[in-house]
mmCIF file of C-alpha atoms and ligand atoms in Angstrom:
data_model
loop_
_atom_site.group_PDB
_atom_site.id
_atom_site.type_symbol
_atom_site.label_atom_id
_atom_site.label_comp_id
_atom_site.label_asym_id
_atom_site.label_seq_id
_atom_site.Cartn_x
_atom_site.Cartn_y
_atom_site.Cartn_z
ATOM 1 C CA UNK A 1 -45.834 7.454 -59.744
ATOM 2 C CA UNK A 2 -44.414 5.229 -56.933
ATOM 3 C CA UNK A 3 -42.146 3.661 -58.864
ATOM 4 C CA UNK A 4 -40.629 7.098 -59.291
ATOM 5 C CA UNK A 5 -41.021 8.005 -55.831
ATOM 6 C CA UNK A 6 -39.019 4.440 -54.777
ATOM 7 C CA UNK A 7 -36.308 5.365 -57.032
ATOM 8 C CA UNK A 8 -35.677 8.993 -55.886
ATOM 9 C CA UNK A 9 -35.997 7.490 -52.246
ATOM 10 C CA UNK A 10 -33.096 4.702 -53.129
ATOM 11 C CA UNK A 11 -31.360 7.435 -54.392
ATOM 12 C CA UNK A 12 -31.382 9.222 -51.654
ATOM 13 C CA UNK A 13 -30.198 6.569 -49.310
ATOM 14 C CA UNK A 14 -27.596 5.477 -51.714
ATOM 15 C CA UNK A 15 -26.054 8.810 -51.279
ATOM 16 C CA UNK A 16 -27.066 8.694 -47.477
ATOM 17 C CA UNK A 17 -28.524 11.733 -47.819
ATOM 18 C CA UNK A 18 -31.397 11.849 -45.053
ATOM 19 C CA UNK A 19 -33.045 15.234 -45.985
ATOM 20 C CA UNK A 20 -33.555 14.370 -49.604
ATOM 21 C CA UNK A 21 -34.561 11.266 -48.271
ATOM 22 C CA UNK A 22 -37.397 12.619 -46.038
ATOM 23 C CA UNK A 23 -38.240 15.432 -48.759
ATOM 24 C CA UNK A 24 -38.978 12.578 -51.317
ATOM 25 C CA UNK A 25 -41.118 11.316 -48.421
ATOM 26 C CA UNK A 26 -43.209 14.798 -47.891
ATOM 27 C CA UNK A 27 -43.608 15.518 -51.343
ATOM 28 C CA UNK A 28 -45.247 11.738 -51.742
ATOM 29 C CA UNK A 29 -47.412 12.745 -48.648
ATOM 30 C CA UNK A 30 -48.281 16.061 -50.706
ATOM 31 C CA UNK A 31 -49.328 14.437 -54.000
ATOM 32 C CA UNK A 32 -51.439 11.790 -52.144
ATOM 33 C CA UNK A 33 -49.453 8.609 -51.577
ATOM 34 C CA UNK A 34 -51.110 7.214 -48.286
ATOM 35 C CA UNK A 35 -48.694 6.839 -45.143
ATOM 36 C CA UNK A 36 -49.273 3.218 -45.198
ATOM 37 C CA UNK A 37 -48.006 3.002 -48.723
ATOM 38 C CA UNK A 38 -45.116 5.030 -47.568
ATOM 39 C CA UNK A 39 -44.141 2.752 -45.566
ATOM 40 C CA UNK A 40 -44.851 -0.725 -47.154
ATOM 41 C CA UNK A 41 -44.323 0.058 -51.008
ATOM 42 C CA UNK A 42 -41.339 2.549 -50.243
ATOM 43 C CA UNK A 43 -39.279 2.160 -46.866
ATOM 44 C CA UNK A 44 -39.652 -1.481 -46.573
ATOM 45 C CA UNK A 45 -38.739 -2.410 -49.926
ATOM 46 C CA UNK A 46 -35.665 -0.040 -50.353
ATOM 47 C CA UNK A 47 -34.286 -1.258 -47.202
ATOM 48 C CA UNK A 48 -34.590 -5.005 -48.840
ATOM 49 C CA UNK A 49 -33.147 -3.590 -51.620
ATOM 50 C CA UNK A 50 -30.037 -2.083 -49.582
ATOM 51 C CA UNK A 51 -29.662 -5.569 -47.742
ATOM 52 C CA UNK A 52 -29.364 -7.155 -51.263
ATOM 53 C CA UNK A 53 -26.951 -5.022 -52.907
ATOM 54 C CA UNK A 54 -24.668 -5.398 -49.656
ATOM 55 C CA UNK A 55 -25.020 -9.284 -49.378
ATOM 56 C CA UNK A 56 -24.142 -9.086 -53.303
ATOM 57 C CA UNK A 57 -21.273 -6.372 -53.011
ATOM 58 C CA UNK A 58 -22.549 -4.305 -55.806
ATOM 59 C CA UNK A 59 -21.647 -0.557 -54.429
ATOM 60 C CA UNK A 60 -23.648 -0.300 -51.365
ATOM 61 C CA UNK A 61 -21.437 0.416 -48.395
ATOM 62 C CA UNK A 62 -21.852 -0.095 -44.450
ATOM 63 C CA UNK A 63 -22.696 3.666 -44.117
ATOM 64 C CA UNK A 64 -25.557 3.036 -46.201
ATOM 65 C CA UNK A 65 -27.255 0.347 -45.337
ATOM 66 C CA UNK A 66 -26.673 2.087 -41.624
ATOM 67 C CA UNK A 67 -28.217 5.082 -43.051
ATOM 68 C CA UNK A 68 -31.398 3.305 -44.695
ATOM 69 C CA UNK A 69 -32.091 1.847 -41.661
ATOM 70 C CA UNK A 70 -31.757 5.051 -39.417
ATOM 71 C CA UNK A 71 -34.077 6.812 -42.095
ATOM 72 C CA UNK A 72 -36.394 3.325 -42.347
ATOM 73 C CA UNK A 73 -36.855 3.734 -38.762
ATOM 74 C CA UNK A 74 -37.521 7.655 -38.548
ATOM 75 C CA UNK A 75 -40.119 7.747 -41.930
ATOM 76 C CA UNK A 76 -41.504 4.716 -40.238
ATOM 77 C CA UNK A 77 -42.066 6.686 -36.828
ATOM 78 C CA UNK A 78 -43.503 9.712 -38.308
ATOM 79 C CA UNK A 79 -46.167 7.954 -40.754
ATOM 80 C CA UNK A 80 -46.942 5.769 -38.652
ATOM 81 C CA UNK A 81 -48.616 8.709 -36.634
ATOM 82 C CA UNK A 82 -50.421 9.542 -39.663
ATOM 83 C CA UNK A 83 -52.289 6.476 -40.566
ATOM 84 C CA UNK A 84 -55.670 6.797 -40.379
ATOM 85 C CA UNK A 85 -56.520 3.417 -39.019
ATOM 86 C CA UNK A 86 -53.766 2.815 -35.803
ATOM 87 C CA UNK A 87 -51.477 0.247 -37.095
ATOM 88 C CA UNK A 88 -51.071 -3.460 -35.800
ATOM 89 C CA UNK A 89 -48.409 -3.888 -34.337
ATOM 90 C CA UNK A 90 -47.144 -7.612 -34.333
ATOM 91 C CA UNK A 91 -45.373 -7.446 -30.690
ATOM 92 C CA UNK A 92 -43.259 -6.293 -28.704
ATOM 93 C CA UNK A 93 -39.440 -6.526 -28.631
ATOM 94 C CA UNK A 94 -36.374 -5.944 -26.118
ATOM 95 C CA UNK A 95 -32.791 -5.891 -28.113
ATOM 96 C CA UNK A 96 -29.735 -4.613 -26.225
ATOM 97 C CA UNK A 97 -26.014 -5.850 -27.156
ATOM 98 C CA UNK A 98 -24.728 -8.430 -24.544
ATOM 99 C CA UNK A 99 -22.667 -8.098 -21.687
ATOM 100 C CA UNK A 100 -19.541 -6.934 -21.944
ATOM 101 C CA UNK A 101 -20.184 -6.046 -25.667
ATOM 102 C CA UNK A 102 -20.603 -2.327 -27.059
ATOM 103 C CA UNK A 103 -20.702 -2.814 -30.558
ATOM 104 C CA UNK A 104 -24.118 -1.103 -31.320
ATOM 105 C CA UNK A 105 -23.992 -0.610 -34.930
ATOM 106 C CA UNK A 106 -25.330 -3.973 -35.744
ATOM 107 C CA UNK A 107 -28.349 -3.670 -33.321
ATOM 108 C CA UNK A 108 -28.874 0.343 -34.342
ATOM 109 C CA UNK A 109 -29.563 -1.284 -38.077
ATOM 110 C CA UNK A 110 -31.558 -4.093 -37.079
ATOM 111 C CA UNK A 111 -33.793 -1.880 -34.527
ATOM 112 C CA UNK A 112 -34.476 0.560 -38.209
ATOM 113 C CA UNK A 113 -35.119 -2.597 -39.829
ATOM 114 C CA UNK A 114 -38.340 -4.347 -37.502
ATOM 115 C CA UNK A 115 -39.603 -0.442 -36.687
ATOM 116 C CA UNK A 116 -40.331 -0.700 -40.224
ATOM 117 C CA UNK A 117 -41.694 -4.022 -40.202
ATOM 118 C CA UNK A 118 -44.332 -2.972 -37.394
ATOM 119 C CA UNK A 119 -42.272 -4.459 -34.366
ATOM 120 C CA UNK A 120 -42.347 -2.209 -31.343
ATOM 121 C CA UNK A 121 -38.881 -2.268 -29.655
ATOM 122 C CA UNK A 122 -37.439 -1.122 -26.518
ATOM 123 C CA UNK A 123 -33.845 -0.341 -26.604
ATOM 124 C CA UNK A 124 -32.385 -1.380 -24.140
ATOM 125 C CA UNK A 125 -28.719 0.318 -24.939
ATOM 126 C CA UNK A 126 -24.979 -1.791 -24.862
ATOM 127 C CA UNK A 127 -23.562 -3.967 -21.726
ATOM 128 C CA UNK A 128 -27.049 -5.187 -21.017
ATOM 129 C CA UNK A 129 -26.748 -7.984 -18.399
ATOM 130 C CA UNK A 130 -28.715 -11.430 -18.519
ATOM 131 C CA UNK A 131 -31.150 -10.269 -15.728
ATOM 132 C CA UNK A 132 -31.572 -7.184 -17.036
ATOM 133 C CA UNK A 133 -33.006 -8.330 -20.414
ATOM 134 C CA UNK A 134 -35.534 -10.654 -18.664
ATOM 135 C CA UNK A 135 -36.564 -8.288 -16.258
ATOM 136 C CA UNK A 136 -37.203 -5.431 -18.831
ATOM 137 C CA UNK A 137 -38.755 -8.137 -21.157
ATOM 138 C CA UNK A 138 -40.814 -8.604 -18.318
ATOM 139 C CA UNK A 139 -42.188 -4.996 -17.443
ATOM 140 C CA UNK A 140 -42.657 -4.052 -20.751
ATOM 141 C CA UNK A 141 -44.897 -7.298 -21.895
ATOM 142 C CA UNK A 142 -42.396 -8.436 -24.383
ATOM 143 C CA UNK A 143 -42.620 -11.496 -26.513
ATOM 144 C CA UNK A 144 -38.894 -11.809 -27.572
ATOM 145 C CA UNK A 145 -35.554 -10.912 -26.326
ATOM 146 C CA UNK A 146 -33.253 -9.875 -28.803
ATOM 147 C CA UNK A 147 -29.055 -9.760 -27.694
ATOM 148 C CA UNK A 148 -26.659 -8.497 -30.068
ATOM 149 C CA UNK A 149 -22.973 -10.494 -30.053
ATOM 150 C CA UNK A 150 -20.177 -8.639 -32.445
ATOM 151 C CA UNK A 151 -17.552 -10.521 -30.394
ATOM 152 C CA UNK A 152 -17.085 -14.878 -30.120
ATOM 153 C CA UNK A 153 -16.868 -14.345 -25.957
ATOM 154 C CA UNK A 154 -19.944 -12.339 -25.803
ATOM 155 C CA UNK A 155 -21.904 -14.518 -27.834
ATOM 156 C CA UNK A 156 -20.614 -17.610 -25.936
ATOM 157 C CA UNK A 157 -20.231 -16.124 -22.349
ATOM 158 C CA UNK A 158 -21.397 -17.019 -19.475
ATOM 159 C CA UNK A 159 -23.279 -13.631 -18.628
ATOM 160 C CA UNK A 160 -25.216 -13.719 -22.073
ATOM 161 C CA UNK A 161 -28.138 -15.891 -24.062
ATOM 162 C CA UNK A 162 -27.404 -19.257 -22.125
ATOM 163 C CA UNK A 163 -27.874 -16.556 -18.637
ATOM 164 C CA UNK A 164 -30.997 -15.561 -20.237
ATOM 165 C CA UNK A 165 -31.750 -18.913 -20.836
ATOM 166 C CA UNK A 166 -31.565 -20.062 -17.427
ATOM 167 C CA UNK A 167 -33.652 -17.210 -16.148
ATOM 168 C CA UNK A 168 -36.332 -17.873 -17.996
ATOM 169 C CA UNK A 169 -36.335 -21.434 -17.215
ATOM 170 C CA UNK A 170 -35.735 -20.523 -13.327
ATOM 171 C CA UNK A 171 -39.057 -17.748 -13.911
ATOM 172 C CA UNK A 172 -40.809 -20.696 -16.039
ATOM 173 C CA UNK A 173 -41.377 -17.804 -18.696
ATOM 174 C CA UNK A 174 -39.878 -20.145 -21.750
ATOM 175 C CA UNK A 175 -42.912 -20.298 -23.370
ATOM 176 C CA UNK A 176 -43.917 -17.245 -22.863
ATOM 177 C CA UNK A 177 -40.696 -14.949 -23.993
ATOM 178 C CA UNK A 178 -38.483 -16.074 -26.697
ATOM 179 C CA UNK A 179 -34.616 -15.599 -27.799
ATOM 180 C CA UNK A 180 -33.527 -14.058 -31.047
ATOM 181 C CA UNK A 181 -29.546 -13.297 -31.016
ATOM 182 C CA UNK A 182 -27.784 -12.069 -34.017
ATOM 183 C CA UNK A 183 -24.579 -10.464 -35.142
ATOM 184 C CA UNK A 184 -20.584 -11.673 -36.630
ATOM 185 C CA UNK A 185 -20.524 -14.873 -34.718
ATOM 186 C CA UNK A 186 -23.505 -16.542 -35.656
ATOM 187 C CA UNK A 187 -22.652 -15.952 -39.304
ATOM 188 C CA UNK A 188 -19.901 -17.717 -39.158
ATOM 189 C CA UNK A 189 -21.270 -20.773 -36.866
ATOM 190 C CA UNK A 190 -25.047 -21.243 -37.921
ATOM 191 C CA UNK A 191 -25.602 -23.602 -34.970
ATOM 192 C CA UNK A 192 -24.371 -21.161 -32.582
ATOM 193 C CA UNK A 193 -27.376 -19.876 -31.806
ATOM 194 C CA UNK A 194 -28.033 -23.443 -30.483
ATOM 195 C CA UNK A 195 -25.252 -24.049 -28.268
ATOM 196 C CA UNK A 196 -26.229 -20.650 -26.467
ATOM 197 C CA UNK A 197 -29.176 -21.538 -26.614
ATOM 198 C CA UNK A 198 -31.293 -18.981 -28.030
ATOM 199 C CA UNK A 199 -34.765 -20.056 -29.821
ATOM 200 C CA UNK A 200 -33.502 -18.362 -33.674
ATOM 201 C CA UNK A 201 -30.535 -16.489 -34.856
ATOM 202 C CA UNK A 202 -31.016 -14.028 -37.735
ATOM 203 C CA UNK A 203 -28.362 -12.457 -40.099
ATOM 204 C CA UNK A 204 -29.045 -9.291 -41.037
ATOM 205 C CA UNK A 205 -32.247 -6.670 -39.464
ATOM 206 C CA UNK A 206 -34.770 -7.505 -42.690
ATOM 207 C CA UNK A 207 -34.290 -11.611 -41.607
ATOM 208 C CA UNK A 208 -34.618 -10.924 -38.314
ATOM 209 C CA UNK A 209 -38.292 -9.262 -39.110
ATOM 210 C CA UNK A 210 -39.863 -12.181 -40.160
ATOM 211 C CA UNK A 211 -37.926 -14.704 -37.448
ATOM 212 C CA UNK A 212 -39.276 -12.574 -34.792
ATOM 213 C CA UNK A 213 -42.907 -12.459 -36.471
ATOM 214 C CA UNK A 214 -42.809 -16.559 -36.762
ATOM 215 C CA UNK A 215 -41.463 -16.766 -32.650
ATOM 216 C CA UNK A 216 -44.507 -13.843 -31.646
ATOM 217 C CA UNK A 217 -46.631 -16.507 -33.529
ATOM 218 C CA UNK A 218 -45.361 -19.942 -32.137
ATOM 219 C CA UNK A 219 -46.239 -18.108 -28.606
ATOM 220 C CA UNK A 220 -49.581 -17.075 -29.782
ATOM 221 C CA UNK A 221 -50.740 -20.106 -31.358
HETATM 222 C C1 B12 B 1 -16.776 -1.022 -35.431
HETATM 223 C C2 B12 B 1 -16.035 -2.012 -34.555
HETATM 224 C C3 B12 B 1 -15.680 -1.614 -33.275
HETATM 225 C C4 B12 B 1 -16.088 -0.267 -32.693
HETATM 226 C C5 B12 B 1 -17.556 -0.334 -32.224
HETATM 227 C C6 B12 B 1 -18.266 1.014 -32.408
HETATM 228 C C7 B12 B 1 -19.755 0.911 -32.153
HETATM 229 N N1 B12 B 1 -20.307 1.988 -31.624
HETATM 230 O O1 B12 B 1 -20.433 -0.059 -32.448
HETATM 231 C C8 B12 B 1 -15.058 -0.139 -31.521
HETATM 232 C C9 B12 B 1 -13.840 0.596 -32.027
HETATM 233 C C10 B12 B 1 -15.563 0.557 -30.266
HETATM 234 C C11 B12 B 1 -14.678 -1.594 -31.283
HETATM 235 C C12 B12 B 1 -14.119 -2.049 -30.114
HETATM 236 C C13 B12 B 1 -13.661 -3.347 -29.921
HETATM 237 N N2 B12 B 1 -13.629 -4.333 -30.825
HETATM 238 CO CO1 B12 B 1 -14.522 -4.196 -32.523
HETATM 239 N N3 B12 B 1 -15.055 -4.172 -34.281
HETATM 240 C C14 B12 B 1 -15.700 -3.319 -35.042
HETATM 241 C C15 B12 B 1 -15.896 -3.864 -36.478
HETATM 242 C C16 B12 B 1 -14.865 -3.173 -37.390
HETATM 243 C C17 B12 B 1 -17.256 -3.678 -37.072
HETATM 244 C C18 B12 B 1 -18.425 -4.162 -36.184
HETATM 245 C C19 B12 B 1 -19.688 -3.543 -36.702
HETATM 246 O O2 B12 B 1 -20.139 -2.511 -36.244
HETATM 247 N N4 B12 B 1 -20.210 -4.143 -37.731
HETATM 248 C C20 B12 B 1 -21.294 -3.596 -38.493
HETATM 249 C C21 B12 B 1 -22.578 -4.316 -38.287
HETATM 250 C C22 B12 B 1 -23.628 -3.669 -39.137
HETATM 251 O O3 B12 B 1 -22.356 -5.635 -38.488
HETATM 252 P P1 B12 B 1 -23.278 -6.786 -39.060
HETATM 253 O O4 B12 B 1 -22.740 -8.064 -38.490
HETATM 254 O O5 B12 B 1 -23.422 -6.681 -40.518
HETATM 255 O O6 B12 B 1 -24.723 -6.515 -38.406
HETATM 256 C C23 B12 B 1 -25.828 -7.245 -38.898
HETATM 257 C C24 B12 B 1 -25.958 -8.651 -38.317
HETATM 258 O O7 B12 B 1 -24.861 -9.055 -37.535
HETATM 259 C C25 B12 B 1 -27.282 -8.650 -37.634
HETATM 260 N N5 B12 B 1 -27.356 -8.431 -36.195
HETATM 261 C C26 B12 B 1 -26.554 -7.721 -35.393
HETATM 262 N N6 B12 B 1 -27.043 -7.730 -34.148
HETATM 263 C C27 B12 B 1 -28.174 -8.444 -34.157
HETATM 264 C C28 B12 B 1 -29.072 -8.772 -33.135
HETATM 265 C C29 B12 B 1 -30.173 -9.552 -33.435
HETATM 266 C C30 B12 B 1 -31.127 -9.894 -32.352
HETATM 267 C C31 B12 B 1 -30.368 -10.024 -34.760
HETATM 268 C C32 B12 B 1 -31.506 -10.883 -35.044
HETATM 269 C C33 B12 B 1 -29.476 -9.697 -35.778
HETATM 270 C C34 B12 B 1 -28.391 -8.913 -35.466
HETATM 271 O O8 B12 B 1 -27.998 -7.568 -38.238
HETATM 272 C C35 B12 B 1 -27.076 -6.500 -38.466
HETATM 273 C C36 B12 B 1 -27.637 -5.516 -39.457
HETATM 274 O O9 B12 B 1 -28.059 -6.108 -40.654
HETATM 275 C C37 B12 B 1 -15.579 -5.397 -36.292
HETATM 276 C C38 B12 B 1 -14.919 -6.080 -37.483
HETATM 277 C C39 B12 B 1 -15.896 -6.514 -38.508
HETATM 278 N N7 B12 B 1 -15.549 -6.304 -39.746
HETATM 279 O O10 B12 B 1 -16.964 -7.044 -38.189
HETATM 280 C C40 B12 B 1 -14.690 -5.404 -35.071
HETATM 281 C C41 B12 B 1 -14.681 -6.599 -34.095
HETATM 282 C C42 B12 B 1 -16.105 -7.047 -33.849
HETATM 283 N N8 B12 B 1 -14.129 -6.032 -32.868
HETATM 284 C C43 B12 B 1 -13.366 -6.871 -32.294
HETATM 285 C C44 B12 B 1 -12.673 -6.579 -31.077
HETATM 286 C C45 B12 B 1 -11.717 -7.657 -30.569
HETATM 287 C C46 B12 B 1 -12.853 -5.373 -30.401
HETATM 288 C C47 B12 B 1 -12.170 -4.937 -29.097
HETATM 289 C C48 B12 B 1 -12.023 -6.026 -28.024
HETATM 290 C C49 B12 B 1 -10.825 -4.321 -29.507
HETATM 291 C C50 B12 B 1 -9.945 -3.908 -28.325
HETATM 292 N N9 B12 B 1 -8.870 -4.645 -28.160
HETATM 293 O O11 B12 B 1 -10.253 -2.989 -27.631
HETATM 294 C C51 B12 B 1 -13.086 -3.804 -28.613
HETATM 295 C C52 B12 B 1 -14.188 -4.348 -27.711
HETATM 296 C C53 B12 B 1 -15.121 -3.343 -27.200
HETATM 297 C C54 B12 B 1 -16.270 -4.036 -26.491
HETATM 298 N N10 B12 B 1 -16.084 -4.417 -25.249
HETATM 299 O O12 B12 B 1 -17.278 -4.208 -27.098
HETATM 300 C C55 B12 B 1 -13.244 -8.192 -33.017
HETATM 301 C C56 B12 B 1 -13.998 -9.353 -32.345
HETATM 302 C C57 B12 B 1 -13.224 -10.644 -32.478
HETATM 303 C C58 B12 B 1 -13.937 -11.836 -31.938
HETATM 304 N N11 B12 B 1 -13.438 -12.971 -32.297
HETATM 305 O O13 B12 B 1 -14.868 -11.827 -31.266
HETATM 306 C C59 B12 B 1 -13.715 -7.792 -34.460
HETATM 307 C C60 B12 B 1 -14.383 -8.923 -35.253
HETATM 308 C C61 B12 B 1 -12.451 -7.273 -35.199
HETATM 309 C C62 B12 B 1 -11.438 -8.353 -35.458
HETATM 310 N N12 B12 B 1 -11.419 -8.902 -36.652
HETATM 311 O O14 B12 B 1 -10.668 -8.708 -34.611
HETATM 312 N N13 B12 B 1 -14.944 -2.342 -32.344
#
């Protein structure tokens, strides 16, 4: 039965179609598929699966794999309110894109992506300065500090990750809040996330979930 219920879901997304996607969802619910199942055997798998078939250019399109995530991220909202034993959540995240940058469509997925994968995060929106990030991190008990970069100068510049950087090693919080930065640049330059120095880099939203579990570790352990 869920293997039926996974492959009327990835239909669904496929044609970005989010009310066939959340009906597949409800009528799981109705014949007894737990919540948790919902979102572990269904969501979390068929956003994998959309991540794949991008990275592999068989027919899945940018719309789509923006669409899975913005469903991932509301079916993993509203089951999560349904499980019958509160669910762990593995920490807490800030993301925001850096300054100067507002392309949000790269964060948007990546936020669907670690909802799903039991992260909380706090958007913090586009533009987001270096002391803004910290000081949010900050108030809202974050672990990790997550700044999206679709542009080389926003990635590299002055007012992003290396700022952050600095004000965490001025507010001696460096073991205590780590840096995950993502988007275009890094892909291209895999040791970029070095030079700005951020702690990881991740390329897409399902890598990023288990980078920012293994950082929420390292500062646990
Ligand atoms: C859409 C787009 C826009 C839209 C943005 C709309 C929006 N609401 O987001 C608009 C039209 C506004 C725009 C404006 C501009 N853009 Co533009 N834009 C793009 C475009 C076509 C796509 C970017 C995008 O959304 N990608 C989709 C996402 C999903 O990308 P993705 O990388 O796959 O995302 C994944 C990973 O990167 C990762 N990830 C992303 N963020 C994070 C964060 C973390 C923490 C982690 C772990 C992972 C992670 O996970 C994501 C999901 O799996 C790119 C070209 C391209 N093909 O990339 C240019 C591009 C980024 N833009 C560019 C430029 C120059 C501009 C402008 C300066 C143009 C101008 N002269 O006005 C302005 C700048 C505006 C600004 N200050 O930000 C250049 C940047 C060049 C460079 N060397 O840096 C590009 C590369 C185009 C080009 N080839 O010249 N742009």
């Amino acid at each position: 039965m869920i293997d039926q219920i996974i492959a009327k879901y990835q239909e669904a997304i496929f044609d970005t179609d989010k009310n066939a996607a959340l009906k597949v969802v409800h009528d799981a619910l109705e014949n007894g598929i737990s919540p948790r199942d919902i979102v572990f055997k269904v969501v979390v798998p068929s956003i994998e699966y959309m991540s794949a078939s991008i990275a592999q250019d068989f027919g899945a399109n940018l719309a789509q794999h923006f669409m899975t995530a913005q469903i991932a991220s509301q079916v993993t909202e509203e089951m999560i309110a349904l499980f019958t034993v509160p669910p762990t959540m593995i920490g807490k995240m800030v993301i925001g894109t850096s300054f100067g940058d507002f392309h949000g469509l790269g964060k948007k997925i990546v936020i669907g992506c670690l909802k799903a994968q039991m992260i909380d995060i706090i958007d913090l929106g586009l533009n987001v300065t270096a002391e803004r990030f910290v000081d949010e991190a900050i108030d809202n008990d974050a672990q990790v500090i997550g700044i999206s970069s679709m542009m080389l100068h926003t990635a590299r510049g002055e007012n992003g990750s290396v700022k952050v950087r600095e004000l965490l090693i001025g507010r001696k919080l460096e073991k205590k809040i780590k840096i995950i930065v993502g988007g275009a640049p890094y892909k291209y330059n895999r040791d970029l996330y070095k030079i700005v120095k951020a702690d990881a880099w991740a390329e897409n939203g399902i890598a990023a979930g288990q980078v920012v579990k293994n950082l929420i570790a390292e500062i646990q352990s």
